[in-house]
Amino acid sequence: QIEGSHACAKETATLMRSVVSYHRISHTNPAASLVEAVKAVGTELIAANAV
């Protein structure tokens, strides 16, 4: 579990960097493919923080 806004921001940035680095890019629309991957991870992060 991560505590504190600074630690949370750092871990989120690290996770998003990994998503961008390891994402398999679609040849038909690479930008949209990457945006969808980032949105999916963001949705999961928001759901995980349900307080």
Coordinates of N, CA and C in Angstrom, one line a residue:
Q1 N 0.8 -1.2 0.0 CA 0.0 0.0 0.0 C 0.9 1.2 0.0
I2 N 0.5 2.2 -0.7 CA 1.2 3.5 -0.8 C 0.5 4.6 0.0
E3 N 1.3 5.3 0.8 CA 0.8 6.3 1.6 C 1.4 7.7 1.3
G4 N 0.6 8.7 1.2 CA 1.1 10.0 0.9 C 0.9 10.4 -0.6
S5 N 0.6 11.6 -0.8 CA 0.4 12.1 -2.2 C 1.6 12.1 -3.1
H6 N 2.8 12.4 -2.5 CA 4.0 12.4 -3.2 C 4.4 11.0 -3.6
A7 N 4.3 10.1 -2.7 CA 4.7 8.7 -3.0 C 3.7 8.1 -4.1
C8 N 2.4 8.5 -4.0 CA 1.4 8.0 -4.9 C 1.7 8.6 -6.3
A9 N 2.0 9.8 -6.4 CA 2.4 10.4 -7.7 C 3.6 9.8 -8.3
K10 N 4.6 9.5 -7.5 CA 5.8 8.9 -8.1 C 5.5 7.5 -8.6
E11 N 4.7 6.7 -7.8 CA 4.4 5.3 -8.3 C 3.5 5.4 -9.5
T12 N 2.6 6.3 -9.6 CA 1.7 6.4 -10.7 C 2.5 6.8 -12.0
A13 N 3.5 7.7 -11.9 CA 4.3 8.1 -13.0 C 5.2 6.9 -13.4
T14 N 5.7 6.1 -12.5 CA 6.5 5.0 -12.8 C 5.7 3.9 -13.6
L15 N 4.4 3.7 -13.1 CA 3.6 2.7 -13.7 C 3.2 3.2 -15.1
M16 N 2.8 4.4 -15.3 CA 2.5 4.9 -16.6 C 3.7 4.9 -17.6
R17 N 4.9 5.1 -17.1 CA 6.1 5.0 -17.9 C 6.2 3.6 -18.4
S18 N 5.9 2.6 -17.5 CA 6.0 1.2 -17.9 C 5.0 0.9 -19.0
V19 N 3.8 1.4 -18.8 CA 2.7 1.1 -19.7 C 3.1 1.6 -21.1
V20 N 3.6 2.9 -21.2 CA 4.0 3.4 -22.5 C 5.2 2.7 -23.1
S21 N 6.1 2.2 -22.2 CA 7.3 1.5 -22.7 C 7.0 0.2 -23.3
Y22 N 6.1 -0.6 -22.6 CA 5.8 -1.9 -23.0 C 4.6 -2.1 -23.8
H23 N 3.9 -1.1 -24.1 CA 2.7 -1.2 -24.9 C 3.0 -1.6 -26.4
R24 N 2.3 -2.6 -26.9 CA 2.4 -3.0 -28.3 C 1.6 -2.0 -29.1
I25 N 2.3 -1.3 -30.0 CA 1.6 -0.3 -30.8 C 0.9 -0.9 -32.0
S26 N -0.4 -0.5 -32.2 CA -1.2 -0.9 -33.3 C -0.7 -0.2 -34.5
H27 N -0.6 -0.9 -35.6 CA -0.1 -0.3 -36.9 C -1.2 0.6 -37.5
T28 N -2.4 0.4 -37.2 CA -3.5 1.1 -37.9 C -3.7 2.5 -37.3
N29 N -3.6 2.6 -35.9 CA -3.8 3.9 -35.3 C -3.0 3.9 -34.0
P30 N -1.7 4.1 -34.0 CA -0.8 4.0 -32.9 C -1.2 4.9 -31.7
A31 N -1.5 6.1 -32.0 CA -1.9 7.1 -30.9 C -3.1 6.7 -30.2
A32 N -4.1 6.3 -30.9 CA -5.4 5.9 -30.2 C -5.1 4.6 -29.4
S33 N -4.3 3.7 -29.9 CA -4.0 2.5 -29.2 C -3.3 2.8 -27.8
L34 N -2.4 3.7 -27.9 CA -1.7 4.1 -26.6 C -2.6 4.8 -25.7
V35 N -3.4 5.7 -26.2 CA -4.4 6.4 -25.3 C -5.3 5.4 -24.6
E36 N -5.8 4.5 -25.3 CA -6.7 3.5 -24.7 C -6.0 2.7 -23.6
A37 N -4.7 2.3 -23.9 CA -4.0 1.6 -22.8 C -3.8 2.4 -21.6
V38 N -3.5 3.7 -21.7 CA -3.3 4.6 -20.6 C -4.6 4.8 -19.9
K39 N -5.7 4.9 -20.6 CA -7.0 5.1 -20.0 C -7.4 3.9 -19.2
A40 N -7.1 2.7 -19.7 CA -7.5 1.4 -19.0 C -6.7 1.3 -17.7
V41 N -5.5 1.7 -17.7 CA -4.7 1.6 -16.5 C -5.2 2.7 -15.5
G42 N -5.5 3.9 -16.0 CA -6.1 4.9 -15.2 C -7.4 4.5 -14.5
T43 N -8.2 3.9 -15.3 CA -9.5 3.4 -14.7 C -9.3 2.4 -13.6
E44 N -8.3 1.5 -13.8 CA -8.0 0.5 -12.7 C -7.4 1.2 -11.5
L45 N -6.6 2.2 -11.7 CA -6.0 2.9 -10.5 C -7.1 3.7 -9.7
I46 N -8.1 4.3 -10.5 CA -9.2 5.0 -9.8 C -10.0 4.0 -9.0
A47 N -10.3 2.8 -9.6 CA -11.1 1.8 -9.0 C -10.4 1.2 -7.7
A48 N -9.1 1.1 -7.8 CA -8.3 0.6 -6.6 C -8.3 1.5 -5.5
N49 N -8.6 2.8 -5.7 CA -8.6 3.8 -4.6 C -9.9 4.1 -4.1
A50 N -10.9 3.2 -4.3 CA -12.2 3.4 -3.8 C -12.2 3.5 -2.3
V51 N -12.5 4.6 -1.7 CA -12.4 4.8 -0.3 C -13.8 5.0 0.3

